Amino acid sequence: MTDTDPQAAIDATAGRAERDQRVYEHSAGDEQEGIPFIGAGPGDPKLLTVAGRELVEAADLVVHAGSLVNSELLAEYCAEAETVSSIGKDLEELIPLMRDAYEDGENVVRLHSGDPAIYGAALEQMDALEHEGVPTYFVPGVTAAFAASATLRTQLTLNEVSNHVAFTRPQGKTLDADEDHIAEFVEMGDVTTCIYLGTHAVADTMDRLLEQGHDPETPVAVVYHASWPDEDVIEGTIATIGDRVEDAGYRASALVIIGEAVAGDGYERSYLYDGWASRGSDDDAETDATTGTEADD
C-alpha cells in the first residue's frame, strides 16, 4: 500500500479546463468501468435501486456508511462480499483501501446512505481515486426526503401550496450562521424546506425562526429513520415541534420538513388532469403533459 494525498486530488480539480468526456458517453443507470458510488436509499432494503442491487450483489468489497446503511441490506445483498464500515476512517485510509482492492481485480463498491449527491461527501473520494488512476461513477439512490414524503402521504410540491423544494442543513460545525438560509426559505411561503443533518438542532432552529417573526403555526414534520422498521413520525408546528422532538429523545437520523405541504391539504387542482394537457394534437398533448407534470403537480 503506497501513500496517497487526497487533498492534492481535490486541489487539482480547481479550474478544470473541460468536462470529463464520460459525461457525454454515459447516463445514470449505466454500468461503467471503475468503482460505483451507490446510494443505498433511506433505509428499507427494498428502496435500493435495481442498478444498485446488481452491483452490490456482484461485489467483492463493499465499503459502506456504517450504521447509516441498514444491516439487513448488507446481510441480504452483500453476504458474499467483504464489508468495511467507513465510519472513523479518513480519506488517507479509505482511498488506498479501495484503490488497492480494485487494482487487485476485485469488484469494489462504495455504498453511501440515501443518495450520494445529497450531503454525501462522495466527490472528494471519487476525485482522489481518479487521481490515483481508478475510475469512478455515481449510481443514484432514494434520498430521505422522498421516503419521508411517502410516509407522510403527501407531495413536497403541491399546486398553489408549494412550488419549490429546498434541501438544506442548519448552522453548526460545517455551516456558519450566515450560511444558514432556512429562515429565508421559510419566509418565501411556497417552499417546502427539507432539513438534513439537523435532528440535534430542531429546537434551536425553530427558536431562531420564531425570533425572526415566522408564523408559529407553520406545519412541521420530523420523520425519524424514514423507511426503517423503527420509523417514527412527530408532527407539530414551528412553535411546538422543538419540544416534541426533545421529548422523543432523537438527536440524529431524522428528516425535518417545514411548510404547508406537510399537511397535504389546501392545494388546487393541477392543469395536468383538467383537460388542459389534452388540447391540440396528440403529439402536442403528450409534450404538454410531460412538461406540465413537473411544473404543475
PDB file of C-alpha atoms in Angstrom:
ATOM      1  CA  MET A   1       0.000   0.000   0.000  1.00  0.00           C
ATOM      2  CA  THR A   2       1.519   3.308  -1.093  1.00  0.00           C
ATOM      3  CA  ASP A   3       0.862   6.762   0.321  1.00  0.00           C
ATOM      4  CA  THR A   4      -1.890   8.865  -1.161  1.00  0.00           C
ATOM      5  CA  ASP A   5      -2.694  12.564  -0.936  1.00  0.00           C
ATOM      6  CA  PRO A   6      -6.462  13.189  -1.308  1.00  0.00           C
ATOM      7  CA  GLN A   7      -6.039  16.940  -0.821  1.00  0.00           C
ATOM      8  CA  ALA A   8      -3.757  17.116  -3.856  1.00  0.00           C
ATOM      9  CA  ALA A   9      -6.512  15.499  -5.908  1.00  0.00           C
ATOM     10  CA  ILE A  10      -9.087  17.984  -4.640  1.00  0.00           C
ATOM     11  CA  ASP A  11      -6.768  20.920  -5.351  1.00  0.00           C
ATOM     12  CA  ALA A  12      -6.176  19.604  -8.866  1.00  0.00           C
ATOM     13  CA  THR A  13      -9.891  19.860  -9.668  1.00  0.00           C
ATOM     14  CA  ALA A  14      -9.878  23.655  -9.311  1.00  0.00           C
ATOM     15  CA  GLY A  15     -10.389  25.346 -12.655  1.00  0.00           C
ATOM     16  CA  ARG A  16     -10.926  22.193 -14.683  1.00  0.00           C
ATOM     17  CA  ALA A  17     -10.401  23.154 -18.283  1.00  0.00           C
ATOM     18  CA  GLU A  18     -13.092  20.926 -19.764  1.00  0.00           C
ATOM     19  CA  ARG A  19     -15.797  18.427 -18.959  1.00  0.00           C
ATOM     20  CA  ASP A  20     -14.935  14.770 -18.497  1.00  0.00           C
ATOM     21  CA  GLN A  21     -15.936  13.040 -21.747  1.00  0.00           C
ATOM     22  CA  ARG A  22     -17.731  10.318 -19.775  1.00  0.00           C
ATOM     23  CA  VAL A  23     -20.447  12.905 -19.117  1.00  0.00           C
ATOM     24  CA  TYR A  24     -21.448  12.572 -22.783  1.00  0.00           C
ATOM     25  CA  GLU A  25     -20.902   8.832 -23.075  1.00  0.00           C
ATOM     26  CA  HIS A  26     -22.925   7.506 -20.135  1.00  0.00           C
ATOM     27  CA  SER A  27     -26.144   8.227 -18.303  1.00  0.00           C
ATOM     28  CA  ALA A  28     -27.424   7.354 -14.845  1.00  0.00           C
ATOM     29  CA  GLY A  29     -28.101   3.636 -14.649  1.00  0.00           C
ATOM     30  CA  ASP A  30     -25.283   2.616 -16.989  1.00  0.00           C
ATOM     31  CA  GLU A  31     -22.802   0.141 -15.579  1.00  0.00           C
ATOM     32  CA  GLN A  32     -19.397   1.675 -16.169  1.00  0.00           C
ATOM     33  CA  GLU A  33     -15.758   0.877 -15.619  1.00  0.00           C
ATOM     34  CA  GLY A  34     -14.466   1.534 -12.112  1.00  0.00           C
ATOM     35  CA  ILE A  35     -15.828   1.840  -8.585  1.00  0.00           C
ATOM     36  CA  PRO A  36     -19.524   2.765  -8.354  1.00  0.00           C
ATOM     37  CA  PHE A  37     -20.612   5.172  -5.629  1.00  0.00           C
ATOM     38  CA  ILE A  38     -24.088   3.857  -4.897  1.00  0.00           C
ATOM     39  CA  GLY A  39     -26.964   5.398  -2.991  1.00  0.00           C
ATOM     40  CA  ALA A  40     -28.290   2.716  -0.637  1.00  0.00           C
ATOM     41  CA  GLY A  41     -31.550   4.594  -0.173  1.00  0.00           C
ATOM     42  CA  PRO A  42     -33.101   5.813   3.078  1.00  0.00           C
ATOM     43  CA  GLY A  43     -33.131   2.510   4.951  1.00  0.00           C
ATOM     44  CA  ASP A  44     -35.533  -0.140   3.712  1.00  0.00           C
ATOM     45  CA  PRO A  45     -33.516  -2.625   1.590  1.00  0.00           C
ATOM     46  CA  LYS A  46     -36.335  -2.652  -0.985  1.00  0.00           C
ATOM     47  CA  LEU A  47     -35.632   1.019  -1.711  1.00  0.00           C
ATOM     48  CA  LEU A  48     -32.187   0.207  -3.080  1.00  0.00           C
ATOM     49  CA  THR A  49     -32.412   0.640  -6.861  1.00  0.00           C
ATOM     50  CA  VAL A  50     -32.200  -2.304  -9.240  1.00  0.00           C
ATOM     51  CA  ALA A  51     -28.885  -0.971 -10.567  1.00  0.00           C
ATOM     52  CA  GLY A  52     -27.515  -0.647  -7.050  1.00  0.00           C
ATOM     53  CA  ARG A  53     -28.638  -4.112  -6.060  1.00  0.00           C
ATOM     54  CA  GLU A  54     -26.998  -5.746  -9.080  1.00  0.00           C
ATOM     55  CA  LEU A  55     -23.700  -4.039  -8.311  1.00  0.00           C
ATOM     56  CA  VAL A  56     -23.590  -4.818  -4.591  1.00  0.00           C
ATOM     57  CA  GLU A  57     -24.563  -8.441  -5.207  1.00  0.00           C
ATOM     58  CA  ALA A  58     -21.579  -8.800  -7.547  1.00  0.00           C
ATOM     59  CA  ALA A  59     -19.146  -7.000  -5.222  1.00  0.00           C
ATOM     60  CA  ASP A  60     -16.085  -8.495  -3.546  1.00  0.00           C
ATOM     61  CA  LEU A  61     -15.578  -5.465  -1.292  1.00  0.00           C
ATOM     62  CA  VAL A  62     -18.320  -3.136  -0.071  1.00  0.00           C
ATOM     63  CA  VAL A  63     -17.197  -0.010   1.770  1.00  0.00           C
ATOM     64  CA  HIS A  64     -20.359   1.294   3.429  1.00  0.00           C
ATOM     65  CA  ALA A  65     -21.544   4.149   5.619  1.00  0.00           C
ATOM     66  CA  GLY A  66     -21.717   2.139   8.842  1.00  0.00           C
ATOM     67  CA  SER A  67     -24.966   2.271  10.792  1.00  0.00           C
ATOM     68  CA  LEU A  68     -26.420   4.723   8.261  1.00  0.00           C
ATOM     69  CA  VAL A  69     -26.892   1.725   5.953  1.00  0.00           C
ATOM     70  CA  ASN A  70     -29.409  -0.843   7.187  1.00  0.00           C
ATOM     71  CA  SER A  71     -27.627  -4.023   8.297  1.00  0.00           C
ATOM     72  CA  GLU A  72     -30.472  -6.008   6.721  1.00  0.00           C
ATOM     73  CA  LEU A  73     -29.461  -4.623   3.333  1.00  0.00           C
ATOM     74  CA  LEU A  74     -25.867  -5.720   3.858  1.00  0.00           C
ATOM     75  CA  ALA A  75     -26.958  -9.162   5.026  1.00  0.00           C
ATOM     76  CA  GLU A  76     -29.361  -9.653   2.126  1.00  0.00           C
ATOM     77  CA  TYR A  77     -27.332  -8.327  -0.779  1.00  0.00           C
ATOM     78  CA  CYS A  78     -23.697  -8.366   0.367  1.00  0.00           C
ATOM     79  CA  ALA A  79     -23.460 -11.742   2.092  1.00  0.00           C
ATOM     80  CA  GLU A  80     -20.649 -12.935  -0.185  1.00  0.00           C
ATOM     81  CA  ALA A  81     -18.622  -9.717  -0.007  1.00  0.00           C
ATOM     82  CA  GLU A  82     -16.158  -8.318   2.477  1.00  0.00           C
ATOM     83  CA  THR A  83     -17.850  -5.356   4.139  1.00  0.00           C
ATOM     84  CA  VAL A  84     -15.948  -2.448   5.675  1.00  0.00           C
ATOM     85  CA  SER A  85     -17.517   0.492   7.503  1.00  0.00           C
ATOM     86  CA  SER A  86     -16.188   3.919   6.554  1.00  0.00           C
ATOM     87  CA  ILE A  87     -17.111   5.347   9.977  1.00  0.00           C
ATOM     88  CA  GLY A  88     -13.978   6.530  11.766  1.00  0.00           C
ATOM     89  CA  LYS A  89     -11.780   6.266   8.673  1.00  0.00           C
ATOM     90  CA  ASP A  90     -10.322   9.303   6.912  1.00  0.00           C
ATOM     91  CA  LEU A  91      -9.605   9.691   3.201  1.00  0.00           C
ATOM     92  CA  GLU A  92      -5.961   8.747   3.705  1.00  0.00           C
ATOM     93  CA  GLU A  93      -7.177   5.305   4.833  1.00  0.00           C
ATOM     94  CA  LEU A  94     -10.226   4.828   2.610  1.00  0.00           C
ATOM     95  CA  ILE A  95      -8.664   5.735  -0.734  1.00  0.00           C
ATOM     96  CA  PRO A  96      -5.766   3.226  -0.602  1.00  0.00           C
ATOM     97  CA  LEU A  97      -8.153   0.549   0.690  1.00  0.00           C
ATOM     98  CA  MET A  98     -10.460   0.900  -2.320  1.00  0.00           C
ATOM     99  CA  ARG A  99      -7.679   1.576  -4.817  1.00  0.00           C
ATOM    100  CA  ASP A 100      -5.602  -1.470  -3.858  1.00  0.00           C
ATOM    101  CA  ALA A 101      -8.594  -3.803  -3.904  1.00  0.00           C
ATOM    102  CA  TYR A 102      -9.634  -2.501  -7.315  1.00  0.00           C
ATOM    103  CA  GLU A 103      -6.113  -2.849  -8.718  1.00  0.00           C
ATOM    104  CA  ASP A 104      -6.039  -6.422  -7.388  1.00  0.00           C
ATOM    105  CA  GLY A 105      -9.002  -7.191  -9.647  1.00  0.00           C
ATOM    106  CA  GLU A 106     -11.758  -7.098  -7.032  1.00  0.00           C
ATOM    107  CA  ASN A 107     -15.218  -5.689  -7.676  1.00  0.00           C
ATOM    108  CA  VAL A 108     -15.296  -2.728  -5.299  1.00  0.00           C
ATOM    109  CA  VAL A 109     -18.436  -0.830  -4.328  1.00  0.00           C
ATOM    110  CA  ARG A 110     -18.732   2.346  -2.233  1.00  0.00           C
ATOM    111  CA  LEU A 111     -22.154   2.358  -0.583  1.00  0.00           C
ATOM    112  CA  HIS A 112     -23.487   5.657   0.730  1.00  0.00           C
ATOM    113  CA  SER A 113     -26.743   6.205   2.592  1.00  0.00           C
ATOM    114  CA  GLY A 114     -29.614   7.876   0.749  1.00  0.00           C
ATOM    115  CA  ASP A 115     -28.290   9.423  -2.432  1.00  0.00           C
ATOM    116  CA  PRO A 116     -24.555  10.214  -2.533  1.00  0.00           C
ATOM    117  CA  ALA A 117     -25.271  13.549  -4.229  1.00  0.00           C
ATOM    118  CA  ILE A 118     -27.044  14.884  -1.113  1.00  0.00           C
ATOM    119  CA  TYR A 119     -24.596  15.643   1.714  1.00  0.00           C
ATOM    120  CA  GLY A 120     -22.654  12.528   0.801  1.00  0.00           C
ATOM    121  CA  ALA A 121     -19.073  13.875   0.551  1.00  0.00           C
ATOM    122  CA  ALA A 122     -18.719  11.478  -2.372  1.00  0.00           C
ATOM    123  CA  LEU A 123     -16.982  13.677  -4.908  1.00  0.00           C
ATOM    124  CA  GLU A 124     -13.851  14.180  -2.804  1.00  0.00           C
ATOM    125  CA  GLN A 125     -13.436  10.401  -2.597  1.00  0.00           C
ATOM    126  CA  MET A 126     -14.094   9.984  -6.308  1.00  0.00           C
ATOM    127  CA  ASP A 127     -11.626  12.707  -7.277  1.00  0.00           C
ATOM    128  CA  ALA A 128      -8.993  11.179  -5.002  1.00  0.00           C
ATOM    129  CA  LEU A 129      -9.493   7.755  -6.589  1.00  0.00           C
ATOM    130  CA  GLU A 130      -9.410   9.216 -10.102  1.00  0.00           C
ATOM    131  CA  HIS A 131      -6.180  10.976  -9.151  1.00  0.00           C
ATOM    132  CA  GLU A 132      -4.818   7.513  -8.283  1.00  0.00           C
ATOM    133  CA  GLY A 133      -5.870   6.169 -11.682  1.00  0.00           C
ATOM    134  CA  VAL A 134      -9.068   4.437 -10.516  1.00  0.00           C
ATOM    135  CA  PRO A 135     -12.238   5.344 -12.467  1.00  0.00           C
ATOM    136  CA  THR A 136     -15.466   6.001 -10.544  1.00  0.00           C
ATOM    137  CA  TYR A 137     -19.103   6.794 -11.236  1.00  0.00           C
ATOM    138  CA  PHE A 138     -22.379   7.614  -9.483  1.00  0.00           C
ATOM    139  CA  VAL A 139     -25.387   5.319  -9.070  1.00  0.00           C
ATOM    140  CA  PRO A 140     -28.330   7.362  -7.717  1.00  0.00           C
ATOM    141  CA  GLY A 141     -30.342   6.409  -4.648  1.00  0.00           C
ATOM    142  CA  VAL A 142     -33.571   7.418  -2.932  1.00  0.00           C
ATOM    143  CA  THR A 143     -32.940  10.329  -0.602  1.00  0.00           C
ATOM    144  CA  ALA A 144     -34.573  10.594   2.847  1.00  0.00           C
ATOM    145  CA  ALA A 145     -36.844  13.489   1.867  1.00  0.00           C
ATOM    146  CA  PHE A 146     -38.622  11.279  -0.659  1.00  0.00           C
ATOM    147  CA  ALA A 147     -39.088   8.460   1.845  1.00  0.00           C
ATOM    148  CA  ALA A 148     -40.393  10.971   4.387  1.00  0.00           C
ATOM    149  CA  SER A 149     -42.919  12.451   1.968  1.00  0.00           C
ATOM    150  CA  ALA A 150     -44.115   8.922   1.123  1.00  0.00           C
ATOM    151  CA  THR A 151     -44.579   8.177   4.827  1.00  0.00           C
ATOM    152  CA  LEU A 152     -46.494  11.443   5.287  1.00  0.00           C
ATOM    153  CA  ARG A 153     -48.655  10.616   2.240  1.00  0.00           C
ATOM    154  CA  THR A 154     -48.060  13.993   0.684  1.00  0.00           C
ATOM    155  CA  GLN A 155     -46.040  15.663  -2.053  1.00  0.00           C
ATOM    156  CA  LEU A 156     -43.161  18.016  -1.499  1.00  0.00           C
ATOM    157  CA  THR A 157     -44.638  20.189  -4.240  1.00  0.00           C
ATOM    158  CA  LEU A 158     -48.361  20.932  -4.367  1.00  0.00           C
ATOM    159  CA  ASN A 159     -50.172  23.210  -6.788  1.00  0.00           C
ATOM    160  CA  GLU A 160     -50.837  26.629  -5.185  1.00  0.00           C
ATOM    161  CA  VAL A 161     -49.212  25.457  -1.925  1.00  0.00           C
ATOM    162  CA  SER A 162     -45.554  24.747  -2.617  1.00  0.00           C
ATOM    163  CA  ASN A 163     -43.825  25.489  -5.886  1.00  0.00           C
ATOM    164  CA  HIS A 164     -40.297  24.845  -4.655  1.00  0.00           C
ATOM    165  CA  VAL A 165     -38.300  22.412  -2.544  1.00  0.00           C
ATOM    166  CA  ALA A 166     -35.140  23.307  -0.621  1.00  0.00           C
ATOM    167  CA  PHE A 167     -32.684  20.697   0.640  1.00  0.00           C
ATOM    168  CA  THR A 168     -30.639  22.347   3.365  1.00  0.00           C
ATOM    169  CA  ARG A 169     -28.942  21.923   6.734  1.00  0.00           C
ATOM    170  CA  PRO A 170     -28.704  24.131   9.841  1.00  0.00           C
ATOM    171  CA  GLN A 171     -25.747  26.115  11.087  1.00  0.00           C
ATOM    172  CA  GLY A 172     -23.158  24.212  13.073  1.00  0.00           C
ATOM    173  CA  LYS A 173     -19.636  22.886  12.699  1.00  0.00           C
ATOM    174  CA  THR A 174     -19.880  22.730   8.902  1.00  0.00           C
ATOM    175  CA  LEU A 175     -22.123  25.731   8.232  1.00  0.00           C
ATOM    176  CA  ASP A 176     -21.606  29.231   9.613  1.00  0.00           C
ATOM    177  CA  ALA A 177     -24.604  31.203  10.866  1.00  0.00           C
ATOM    178  CA  ASP A 178     -24.569  33.486   7.812  1.00  0.00           C
ATOM    179  CA  GLU A 179     -24.670  30.418   5.543  1.00  0.00           C
ATOM    180  CA  ASP A 180     -27.821  29.065   7.172  1.00  0.00           C
ATOM    181  CA  HIS A 181     -30.691  30.054   4.842  1.00  0.00           C
ATOM    182  CA  ILE A 182     -33.521  28.117   6.493  1.00  0.00           C
ATOM    183  CA  ALA A 183     -35.303  31.318   7.561  1.00  0.00           C
ATOM    184  CA  GLU A 184     -35.124  32.669   4.018  1.00  0.00           C
ATOM    185  CA  PHE A 185     -36.640  29.524   2.548  1.00  0.00           C
ATOM    186  CA  VAL A 186     -39.450  29.523   5.107  1.00  0.00           C
ATOM    187  CA  GLU A 187     -40.112  33.219   4.517  1.00  0.00           C
ATOM    188  CA  MET A 188     -40.795  32.550   0.829  1.00  0.00           C
ATOM    189  CA  GLY A 189     -44.000  30.785   1.844  1.00  0.00           C
ATOM    190  CA  ASP A 190     -44.329  28.451  -1.140  1.00  0.00           C
ATOM    191  CA  VAL A 191     -41.203  26.427  -0.349  1.00  0.00           C
ATOM    192  CA  THR A 192     -41.096  23.022   1.302  1.00  0.00           C
ATOM    193  CA  THR A 193     -37.917  23.124   3.359  1.00  0.00           C
ATOM    194  CA  CYS A 194     -36.245  19.757   3.975  1.00  0.00           C
ATOM    195  CA  ILE A 195     -33.569  19.886   6.673  1.00  0.00           C
ATOM    196  CA  TYR A 196     -30.885  17.218   6.706  1.00  0.00           C
ATOM    197  CA  LEU A 197     -28.336  16.643   9.459  1.00  0.00           C
ATOM    198  CA  GLY A 198     -30.293  18.813  11.851  1.00  0.00           C
ATOM    199  CA  THR A 199     -32.077  16.494  14.295  1.00  0.00           C
ATOM    200  CA  HIS A 200     -29.939  17.687  17.177  1.00  0.00           C
ATOM    201  CA  ALA A 201     -30.760  21.303  16.381  1.00  0.00           C
ATOM    202  CA  VAL A 202     -34.526  21.207  15.801  1.00  0.00           C
ATOM    203  CA  ALA A 203     -35.389  23.219  18.910  1.00  0.00           C
ATOM    204  CA  ASP A 204     -32.670  25.793  18.233  1.00  0.00           C
ATOM    205  CA  THR A 205     -33.694  26.124  14.589  1.00  0.00           C
ATOM    206  CA  MET A 206     -37.354  26.664  15.482  1.00  0.00           C
ATOM    207  CA  ASP A 207     -36.451  29.203  18.170  1.00  0.00           C
ATOM    208  CA  ARG A 208     -34.496  31.192  15.607  1.00  0.00           C
ATOM    209  CA  LEU A 209     -37.441  31.072  13.188  1.00  0.00           C
ATOM    210  CA  LEU A 210     -39.750  32.382  15.911  1.00  0.00           C
ATOM    211  CA  GLU A 211     -37.290  35.135  16.833  1.00  0.00           C
ATOM    212  CA  GLN A 212     -37.287  36.230  13.194  1.00  0.00           C
ATOM    213  CA  GLY A 213     -41.047  36.549  13.155  1.00  0.00           C
ATOM    214  CA  HIS A 214     -42.132  33.453  11.255  1.00  0.00           C
ATOM    215  CA  ASP A 215     -45.665  32.169  11.724  1.00  0.00           C
ATOM    216  CA  PRO A 216     -45.595  29.844  14.762  1.00  0.00           C
ATOM    217  CA  GLU A 217     -48.456  27.790  13.250  1.00  0.00           C
ATOM    218  CA  THR A 218     -46.435  26.785  10.167  1.00  0.00           C
ATOM    219  CA  PRO A 219     -46.639  22.965   9.915  1.00  0.00           C
ATOM    220  CA  VAL A 220     -43.525  20.906  10.643  1.00  0.00           C
ATOM    221  CA  ALA A 221     -42.996  17.148  10.473  1.00  0.00           C
ATOM    222  CA  VAL A 222     -39.981  15.230  11.719  1.00  0.00           C
ATOM    223  CA  VAL A 223     -39.566  11.706  10.341  1.00  0.00           C
ATOM    224  CA  TYR A 224     -37.044   9.653  12.280  1.00  0.00           C
ATOM    225  CA  HIS A 225     -35.391   6.765  10.397  1.00  0.00           C
ATOM    226  CA  ALA A 226     -37.634   7.154   7.347  1.00  0.00           C
ATOM    227  CA  SER A 227     -38.488   3.680   5.950  1.00  0.00           C
ATOM    228  CA  TRP A 228     -36.632   1.800   8.745  1.00  0.00           C
ATOM    229  CA  PRO A 229     -38.519  -0.665  10.987  1.00  0.00           C
ATOM    230  CA  ASP A 230     -38.330   1.816  13.892  1.00  0.00           C
ATOM    231  CA  GLU A 231     -39.532   4.782  11.835  1.00  0.00           C
ATOM    232  CA  ASP A 232     -41.307   7.437  13.889  1.00  0.00           C
ATOM    233  CA  VAL A 233     -43.284  10.493  12.820  1.00  0.00           C
ATOM    234  CA  ILE A 234     -43.521  13.580  15.013  1.00  0.00           C
ATOM    235  CA  GLU A 235     -45.846  16.355  13.850  1.00  0.00           C
ATOM    236  CA  GLY A 236     -46.319  19.864  15.079  1.00  0.00           C
ATOM    237  CA  THR A 237     -45.634  23.461  14.187  1.00  0.00           C
ATOM    238  CA  ILE A 238     -42.683  25.823  14.358  1.00  0.00           C
ATOM    239  CA  ALA A 239     -43.863  26.671  17.876  1.00  0.00           C
ATOM    240  CA  THR A 240     -44.272  23.098  19.152  1.00  0.00           C
ATOM    241  CA  ILE A 241     -42.037  20.704  17.244  1.00  0.00           C
ATOM    242  CA  GLY A 242     -38.845  21.509  19.164  1.00  0.00           C
ATOM    243  CA  ASP A 243     -40.244  20.331  22.491  1.00  0.00           C
ATOM    244  CA  ARG A 244     -41.794  17.254  20.903  1.00  0.00           C
ATOM    245  CA  VAL A 245     -38.508  16.144  19.359  1.00  0.00           C
ATOM    246  CA  GLU A 246     -36.700  16.818  22.630  1.00  0.00           C
ATOM    247  CA  ASP A 247     -39.278  14.679  24.474  1.00  0.00           C
ATOM    248  CA  ALA A 248     -38.765  11.854  21.957  1.00  0.00           C
ATOM    249  CA  GLY A 249     -35.021  11.995  22.604  1.00  0.00           C
ATOM    250  CA  TYR A 250     -33.891  11.893  18.970  1.00  0.00           C
ATOM    251  CA  ARG A 251     -30.526  13.520  18.265  1.00  0.00           C
ATOM    252  CA  ALA A 252     -29.767  12.187  14.778  1.00  0.00           C
ATOM    253  CA  SER A 253     -31.155  10.367  11.733  1.00  0.00           C
ATOM    254  CA  ALA A 254     -34.352  12.363  11.270  1.00  0.00           C
ATOM    255  CA  LEU A 255     -35.548  14.446   8.325  1.00  0.00           C
ATOM    256  CA  VAL A 256     -37.254  17.748   9.202  1.00  0.00           C
ATOM    257  CA  ILE A 257     -39.851  19.136   6.793  1.00  0.00           C
ATOM    258  CA  ILE A 258     -41.245  22.651   7.161  1.00  0.00           C
ATOM    259  CA  GLY A 259     -44.104  24.054   5.102  1.00  0.00           C
ATOM    260  CA  GLU A 260     -47.782  23.873   4.223  1.00  0.00           C
ATOM    261  CA  ALA A 261     -47.224  20.820   2.010  1.00  0.00           C
ATOM    262  CA  VAL A 262     -46.585  18.766   5.165  1.00  0.00           C
ATOM    263  CA  ALA A 263     -50.337  18.551   5.762  1.00  0.00           C
ATOM    264  CA  GLY A 264     -51.133  17.679   2.148  1.00  0.00           C
ATOM    265  CA  ASP A 265     -54.206  19.906   2.036  1.00  0.00           C
ATOM    266  CA  GLY A 266     -55.290  23.259   0.674  1.00  0.00           C
ATOM    267  CA  TYR A 267     -53.948  22.582  -2.811  1.00  0.00           C
ATOM    268  CA  GLU A 268     -55.609  23.383  -6.129  1.00  0.00           C
ATOM    269  CA  ARG A 269     -56.361  21.009  -8.950  1.00  0.00           C
ATOM    270  CA  SER A 270     -53.427  20.839 -11.343  1.00  0.00           C
ATOM    271  CA  TYR A 271     -53.601  21.612 -15.046  1.00  0.00           C
ATOM    272  CA  LEU A 272     -52.496  18.098 -15.915  1.00  0.00           C
ATOM    273  CA  TYR A 273     -55.860  16.415 -15.326  1.00  0.00           C
ATOM    274  CA  ASP A 274     -58.361  19.168 -16.143  1.00  0.00           C
ATOM    275  CA  GLY A 275     -58.275  18.777 -19.925  1.00  0.00           C
ATOM    276  CA  TRP A 276     -55.525  21.329 -20.471  1.00  0.00           C
ATOM    277  CA  ALA A 277     -52.984  18.660 -21.338  1.00  0.00           C
ATOM    278  CA  SER A 278     -55.203  17.045 -23.992  1.00  0.00           C
ATOM    279  CA  ARG A 279     -55.836  20.174 -26.047  1.00  0.00           C
ATOM    280  CA  GLY A 280     -54.397  20.255 -29.553  1.00  0.00           C
ATOM    281  CA  SER A 281     -52.873  17.321 -31.376  1.00  0.00           C
ATOM    282  CA  ASP A 282     -51.961  14.047 -29.697  1.00  0.00           C
ATOM    283  CA  ASP A 283     -48.255  14.815 -30.116  1.00  0.00           C
ATOM    284  CA  ASP A 284     -48.671  18.273 -28.622  1.00  0.00           C
ATOM    285  CA  ALA A 285     -50.712  16.875 -25.736  1.00  0.00           C
ATOM    286  CA  GLU A 286     -48.029  14.344 -24.955  1.00  0.00           C
ATOM    287  CA  THR A 287     -45.368  17.063 -24.938  1.00  0.00           C
ATOM    288  CA  ASP A 288     -47.517  19.393 -22.824  1.00  0.00           C
ATOM    289  CA  ALA A 289     -48.332  16.663 -20.342  1.00  0.00           C
ATOM    290  CA  THR A 290     -44.689  15.844 -19.905  1.00  0.00           C
ATOM    291  CA  THR A 291     -43.877  19.486 -19.310  1.00  0.00           C
ATOM    292  CA  GLY A 292     -46.877  20.056 -17.083  1.00  0.00           C
ATOM    293  CA  THR A 293     -46.156  17.135 -14.823  1.00  0.00           C
ATOM    294  CA  GLU A 294     -43.049  18.753 -13.408  1.00  0.00           C
ATOM    295  CA  ALA A 295     -44.407  22.280 -13.394  1.00  0.00           C
ATOM    296  CA  ASP A 296     -47.882  21.811 -12.066  1.00  0.00           C
ATOM    297  CA  ASP A 297     -48.123  18.654  -9.983  1.00  0.00           C
TER     298      ASP A 297
END
